[in-house]
Tab-separated table of C-alpha atoms in Angstrom:
chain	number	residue	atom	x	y	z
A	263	UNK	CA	-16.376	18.349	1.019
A	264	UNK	CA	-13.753	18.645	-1.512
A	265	UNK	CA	-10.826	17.780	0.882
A	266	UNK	CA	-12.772	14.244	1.575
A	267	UNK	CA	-12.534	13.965	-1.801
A	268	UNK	CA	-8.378	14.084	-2.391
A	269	UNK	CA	-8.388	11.655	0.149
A	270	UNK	CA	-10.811	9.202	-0.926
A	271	UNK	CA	-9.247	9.248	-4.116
A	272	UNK	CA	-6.309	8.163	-3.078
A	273	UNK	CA	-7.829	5.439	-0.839
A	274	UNK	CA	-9.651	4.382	-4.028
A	275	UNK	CA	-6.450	4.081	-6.532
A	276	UNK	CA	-4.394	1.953	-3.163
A	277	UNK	CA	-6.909	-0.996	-4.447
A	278	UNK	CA	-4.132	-1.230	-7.165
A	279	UNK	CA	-1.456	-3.089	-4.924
A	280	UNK	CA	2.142	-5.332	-5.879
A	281	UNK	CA	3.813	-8.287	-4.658
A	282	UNK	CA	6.598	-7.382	-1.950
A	283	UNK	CA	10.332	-7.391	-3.165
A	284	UNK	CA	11.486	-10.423	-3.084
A	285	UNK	CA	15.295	-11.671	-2.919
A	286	UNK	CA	14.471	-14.924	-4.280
A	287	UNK	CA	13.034	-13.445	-7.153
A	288	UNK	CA	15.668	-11.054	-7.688
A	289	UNK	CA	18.430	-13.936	-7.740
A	290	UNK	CA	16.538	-15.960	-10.394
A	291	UNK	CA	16.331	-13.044	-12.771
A	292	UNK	CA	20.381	-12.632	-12.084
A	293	UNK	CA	21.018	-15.837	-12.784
A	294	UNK	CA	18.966	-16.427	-15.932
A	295	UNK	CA	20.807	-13.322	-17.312
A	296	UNK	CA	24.446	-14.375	-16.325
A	297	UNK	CA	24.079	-17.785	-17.783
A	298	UNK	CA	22.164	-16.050	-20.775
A	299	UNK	CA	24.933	-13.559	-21.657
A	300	UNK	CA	27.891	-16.691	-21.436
A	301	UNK	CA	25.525	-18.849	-23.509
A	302	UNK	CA	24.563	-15.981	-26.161
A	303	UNK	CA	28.149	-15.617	-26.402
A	304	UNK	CA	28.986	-19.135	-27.470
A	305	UNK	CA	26.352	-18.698	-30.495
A	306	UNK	CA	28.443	-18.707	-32.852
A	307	UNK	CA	28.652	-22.370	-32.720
A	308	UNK	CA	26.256	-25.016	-33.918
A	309	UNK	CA	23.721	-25.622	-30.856
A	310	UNK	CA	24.126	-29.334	-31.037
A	311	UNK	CA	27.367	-28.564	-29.101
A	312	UNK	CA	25.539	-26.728	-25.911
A	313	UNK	CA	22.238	-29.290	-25.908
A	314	UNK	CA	22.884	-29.140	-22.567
A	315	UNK	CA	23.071	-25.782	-22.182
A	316	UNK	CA	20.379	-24.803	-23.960
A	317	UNK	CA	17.984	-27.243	-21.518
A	318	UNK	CA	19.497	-26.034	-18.576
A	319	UNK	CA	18.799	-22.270	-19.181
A	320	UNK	CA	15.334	-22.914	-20.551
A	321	UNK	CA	14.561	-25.179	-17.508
A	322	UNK	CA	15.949	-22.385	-15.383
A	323	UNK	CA	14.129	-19.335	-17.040
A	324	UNK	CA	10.993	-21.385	-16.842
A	325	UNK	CA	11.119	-22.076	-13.228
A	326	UNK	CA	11.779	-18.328	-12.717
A	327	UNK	CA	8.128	-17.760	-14.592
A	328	UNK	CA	6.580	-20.662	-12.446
A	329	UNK	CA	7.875	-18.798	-9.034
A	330	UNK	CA	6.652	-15.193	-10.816
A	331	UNK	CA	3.502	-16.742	-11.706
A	332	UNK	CA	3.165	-18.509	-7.862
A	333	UNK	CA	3.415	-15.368	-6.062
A	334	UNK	CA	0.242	-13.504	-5.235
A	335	UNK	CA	0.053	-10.073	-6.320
A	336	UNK	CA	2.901	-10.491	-9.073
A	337	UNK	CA	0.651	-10.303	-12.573
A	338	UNK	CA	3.132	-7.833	-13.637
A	339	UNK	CA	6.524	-9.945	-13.139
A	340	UNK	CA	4.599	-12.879	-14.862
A	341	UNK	CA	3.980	-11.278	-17.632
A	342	UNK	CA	7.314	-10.074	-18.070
A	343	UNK	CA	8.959	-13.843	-17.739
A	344	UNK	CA	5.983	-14.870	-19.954
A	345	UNK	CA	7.548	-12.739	-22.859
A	346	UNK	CA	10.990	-13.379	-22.006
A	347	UNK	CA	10.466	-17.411	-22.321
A	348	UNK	CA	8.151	-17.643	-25.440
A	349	UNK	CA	9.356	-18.774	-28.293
A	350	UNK	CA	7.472	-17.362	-30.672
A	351	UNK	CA	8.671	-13.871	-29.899
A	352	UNK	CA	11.924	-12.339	-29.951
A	353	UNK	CA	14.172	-12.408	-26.749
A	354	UNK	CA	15.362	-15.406	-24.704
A	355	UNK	CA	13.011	-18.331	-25.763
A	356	UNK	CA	12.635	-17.452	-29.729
A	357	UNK	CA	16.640	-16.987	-29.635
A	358	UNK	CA	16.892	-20.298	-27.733
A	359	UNK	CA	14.130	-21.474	-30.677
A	360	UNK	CA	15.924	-20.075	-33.441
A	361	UNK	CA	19.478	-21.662	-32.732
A	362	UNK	CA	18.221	-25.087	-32.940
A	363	UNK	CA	16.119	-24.621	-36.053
A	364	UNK	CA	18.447	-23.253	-37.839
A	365	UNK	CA	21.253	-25.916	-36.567
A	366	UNK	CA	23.879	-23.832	-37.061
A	367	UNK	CA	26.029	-20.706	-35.544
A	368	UNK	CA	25.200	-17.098	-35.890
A	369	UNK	CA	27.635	-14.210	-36.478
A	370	UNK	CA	28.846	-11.629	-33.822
A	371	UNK	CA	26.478	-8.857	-35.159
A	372	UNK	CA	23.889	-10.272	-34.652
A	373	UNK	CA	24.554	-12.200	-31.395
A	374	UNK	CA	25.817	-8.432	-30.289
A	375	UNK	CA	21.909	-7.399	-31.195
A	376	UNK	CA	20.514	-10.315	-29.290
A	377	UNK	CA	22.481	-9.776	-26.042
A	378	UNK	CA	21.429	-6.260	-25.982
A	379	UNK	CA	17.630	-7.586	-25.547
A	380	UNK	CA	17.804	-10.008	-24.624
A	381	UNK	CA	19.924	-8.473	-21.223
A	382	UNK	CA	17.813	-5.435	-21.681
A	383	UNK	CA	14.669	-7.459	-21.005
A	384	UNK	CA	16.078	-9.114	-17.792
A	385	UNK	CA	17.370	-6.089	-16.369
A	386	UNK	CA	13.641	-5.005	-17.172
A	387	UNK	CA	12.675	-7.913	-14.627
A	388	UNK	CA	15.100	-7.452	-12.117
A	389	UNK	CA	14.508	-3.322	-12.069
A	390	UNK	CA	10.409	-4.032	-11.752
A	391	UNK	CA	11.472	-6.639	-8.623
A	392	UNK	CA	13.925	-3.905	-7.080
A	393	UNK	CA	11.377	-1.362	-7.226
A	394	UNK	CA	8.435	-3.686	-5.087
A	395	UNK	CA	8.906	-1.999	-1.331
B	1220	UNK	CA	-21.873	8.681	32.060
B	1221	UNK	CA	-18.716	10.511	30.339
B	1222	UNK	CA	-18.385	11.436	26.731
B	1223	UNK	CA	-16.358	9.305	24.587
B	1224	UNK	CA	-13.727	11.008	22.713
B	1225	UNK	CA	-15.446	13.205	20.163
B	1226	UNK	CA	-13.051	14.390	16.901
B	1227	UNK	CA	-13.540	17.528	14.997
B	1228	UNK	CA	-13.205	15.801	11.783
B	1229	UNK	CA	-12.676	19.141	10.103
B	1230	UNK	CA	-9.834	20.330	11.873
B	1231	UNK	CA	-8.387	17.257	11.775
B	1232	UNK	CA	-8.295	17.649	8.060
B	1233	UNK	CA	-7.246	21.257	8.178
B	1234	UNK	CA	-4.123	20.358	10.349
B	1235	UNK	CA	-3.098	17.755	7.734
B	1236	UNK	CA	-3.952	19.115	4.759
B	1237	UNK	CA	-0.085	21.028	4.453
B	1238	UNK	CA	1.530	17.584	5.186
B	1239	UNK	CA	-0.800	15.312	2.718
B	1240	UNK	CA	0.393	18.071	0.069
B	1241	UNK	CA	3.557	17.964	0.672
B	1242	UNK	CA	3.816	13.979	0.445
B	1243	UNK	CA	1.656	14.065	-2.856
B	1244	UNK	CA	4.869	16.799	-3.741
B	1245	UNK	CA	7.180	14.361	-2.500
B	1246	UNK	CA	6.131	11.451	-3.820
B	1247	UNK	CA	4.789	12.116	-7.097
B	1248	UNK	CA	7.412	15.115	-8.140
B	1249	UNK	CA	9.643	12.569	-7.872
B	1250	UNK	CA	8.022	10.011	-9.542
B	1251	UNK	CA	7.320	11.790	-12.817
B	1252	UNK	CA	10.817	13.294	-12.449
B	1253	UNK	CA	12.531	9.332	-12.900
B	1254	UNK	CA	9.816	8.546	-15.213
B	1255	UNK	CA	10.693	10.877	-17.903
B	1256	UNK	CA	14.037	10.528	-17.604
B	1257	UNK	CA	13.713	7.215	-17.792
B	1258	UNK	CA	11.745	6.696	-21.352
B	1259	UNK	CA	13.823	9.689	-22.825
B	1260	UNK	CA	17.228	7.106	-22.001
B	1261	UNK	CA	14.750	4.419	-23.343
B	1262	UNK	CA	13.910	5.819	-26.506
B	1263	UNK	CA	17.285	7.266	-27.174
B	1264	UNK	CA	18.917	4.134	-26.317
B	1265	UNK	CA	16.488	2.464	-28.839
B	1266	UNK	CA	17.253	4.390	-31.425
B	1267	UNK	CA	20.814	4.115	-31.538
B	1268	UNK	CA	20.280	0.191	-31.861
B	1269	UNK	CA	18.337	0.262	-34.969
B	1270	UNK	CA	20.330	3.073	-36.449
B	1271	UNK	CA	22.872	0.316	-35.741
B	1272	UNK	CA	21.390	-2.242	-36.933
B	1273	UNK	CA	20.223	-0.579	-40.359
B	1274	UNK	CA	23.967	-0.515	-41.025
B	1275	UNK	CA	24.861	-3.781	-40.464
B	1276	UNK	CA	21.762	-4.610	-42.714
B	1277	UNK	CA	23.214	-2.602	-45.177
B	1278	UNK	CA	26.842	-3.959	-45.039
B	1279	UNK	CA	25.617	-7.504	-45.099
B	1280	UNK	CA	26.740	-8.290	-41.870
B	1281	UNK	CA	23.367	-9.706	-40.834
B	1282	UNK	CA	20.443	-10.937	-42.829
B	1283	UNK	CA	16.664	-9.423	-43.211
B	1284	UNK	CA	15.298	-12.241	-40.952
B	1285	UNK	CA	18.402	-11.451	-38.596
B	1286	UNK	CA	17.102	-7.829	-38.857
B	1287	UNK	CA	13.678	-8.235	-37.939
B	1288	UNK	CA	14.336	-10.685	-35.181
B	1289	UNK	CA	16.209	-8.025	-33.774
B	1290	UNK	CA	13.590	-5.269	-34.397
B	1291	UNK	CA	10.705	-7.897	-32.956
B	1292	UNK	CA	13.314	-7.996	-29.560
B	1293	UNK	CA	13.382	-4.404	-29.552
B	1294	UNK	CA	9.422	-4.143	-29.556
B	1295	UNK	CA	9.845	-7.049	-26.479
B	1296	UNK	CA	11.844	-4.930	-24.426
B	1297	UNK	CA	9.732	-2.170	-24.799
B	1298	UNK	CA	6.939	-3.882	-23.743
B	1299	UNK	CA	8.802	-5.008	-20.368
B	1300	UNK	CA	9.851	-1.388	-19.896
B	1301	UNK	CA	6.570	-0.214	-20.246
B	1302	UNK	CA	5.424	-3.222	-17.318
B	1303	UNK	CA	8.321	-1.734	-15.442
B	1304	UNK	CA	6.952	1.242	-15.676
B	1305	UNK	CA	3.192	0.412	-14.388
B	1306	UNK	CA	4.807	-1.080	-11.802
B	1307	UNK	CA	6.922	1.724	-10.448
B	1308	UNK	CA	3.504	3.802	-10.695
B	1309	UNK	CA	1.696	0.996	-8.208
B	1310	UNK	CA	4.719	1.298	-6.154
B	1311	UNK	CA	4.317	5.361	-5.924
B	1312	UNK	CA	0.846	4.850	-5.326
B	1313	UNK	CA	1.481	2.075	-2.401
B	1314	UNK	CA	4.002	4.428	-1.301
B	1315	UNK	CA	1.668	7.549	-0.890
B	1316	UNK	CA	-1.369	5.030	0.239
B	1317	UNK	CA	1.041	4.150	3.583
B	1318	UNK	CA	2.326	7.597	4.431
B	1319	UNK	CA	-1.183	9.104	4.098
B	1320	UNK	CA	-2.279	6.165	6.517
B	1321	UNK	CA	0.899	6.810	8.474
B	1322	UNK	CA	-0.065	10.477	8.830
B	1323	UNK	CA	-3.966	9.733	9.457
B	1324	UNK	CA	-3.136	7.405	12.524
B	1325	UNK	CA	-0.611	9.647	14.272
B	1326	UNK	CA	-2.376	12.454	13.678
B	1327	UNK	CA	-5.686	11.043	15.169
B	1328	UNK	CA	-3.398	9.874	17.880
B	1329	UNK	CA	-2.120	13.444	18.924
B	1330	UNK	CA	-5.974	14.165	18.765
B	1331	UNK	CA	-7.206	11.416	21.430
B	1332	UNK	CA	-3.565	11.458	23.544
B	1333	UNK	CA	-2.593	14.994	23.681
């Protein structure tokens, strides 16, 4: 009886299942982050100066969260752009937040800070979407 | 009338039980393997930011709200590595889920077609 059981266990976890990998996916999680990193960069300026910018990549990273959130199977990846584009927390949308409020640049240091999380979250995304089989 | 193809369950079962093992070995081993290697690079990684970041607190070269918008990003990232991480484990588990079904259908196949 007991070898029934190994394998009904393991019939019994597969309910847990994922969305497939997906190459769309993958390229709007590569984009967000290269136009993130050349954005982040120019920080040090007042955001009045990349408006434009600013729109774009928040219209961009939010159409990456509406695709996530499309796909069956994909709670995980939602989540993940769900954090990444809020702006009351603390990596791409409350950076994008913070600029304007505070109408004004920010120094290297912390820009340096912000990239490394703001990066780090996105290659977060993009490693959860290269792992999917 | 003829018999329809009868399977010994049981030996079956026997004659897979060495190759279910040694996926579970496979599969998992590795698994845990990348997984601790993984949050150990995390957590070492994370701790050379704030030490980092403590400094330039200290030097003035960012401010306290600076500082704990940085720390709050940190706790972020975290929380999409750990996602990452529950993910990977699904995959595993999809993983083992198709080669045990894999391994059930050809050997039940060998069985009825010898």
């Amino acid at each position: 009886m007991r070898k029934y059981v190994g394998i009904f266990f393991l019939f019994l976890v597969s309910c847990a299942s994922i969305a497939p990998q997906d190459p769309v996916a993958i390229k709007n999680a590569t984009d967000v982050r290269v136009e993130a990193e050349m954005l982040i960069d120019k920080a040090t300026e007042p955001p009045e100066k990349h408006s434009q910018a600013i729109s774009f990549l928040r219209l961009r990273a939010k159409q990456a969260y509406e695709y996530a959130k499309a796909r069956n199977d994909n709670a995980l990846s939602t989540r993940q752009w769900a954090i990444m584009i809020d702006e009351k927390r603390f990596l791409l949308g409350g950076f994008l937040f913070m600029w304007e409020n505070k109408k004004q640049g920010f120094n290297r240091a912390f820009l340096d800070g912000v990239k490394k999380n703001v990066l780090g979250g996105l290659d977060e995304i993009i490693k959860l979407e290269k792992a999917k089989l | 009338m003829t018999n329809p193809v009868l399977i010994d369950v049981d030996a079956l079962v026997d004659s897979m039980k060495e190759q279910l093992r040694e996926i579970a070995r496979k599969e998992l081993g590795g698994y845990i393997g990348r997984l601790l290697a993984d949050v150990n690079a995390f957590i070492v990684d994370a701790i050379s930011d704030i030490r980092i970041w403590a400094i330039q607190l200290v030097a003035g070269q960012i401010d306290h709200m600076e500082f704990s918008f940085l720390i709050g990003g940190l706790s972020d990232r975290m929380t999409l590595h750990a996602i990452s991480q529950t993910g990977a484990a699904i995959v595993t588990i999809q993983r083992i889920r198709n080669a045990v079904i894999d391994l059930i259908i050809s050997s039940v196949i060998k069985v009825v077609l010898p």
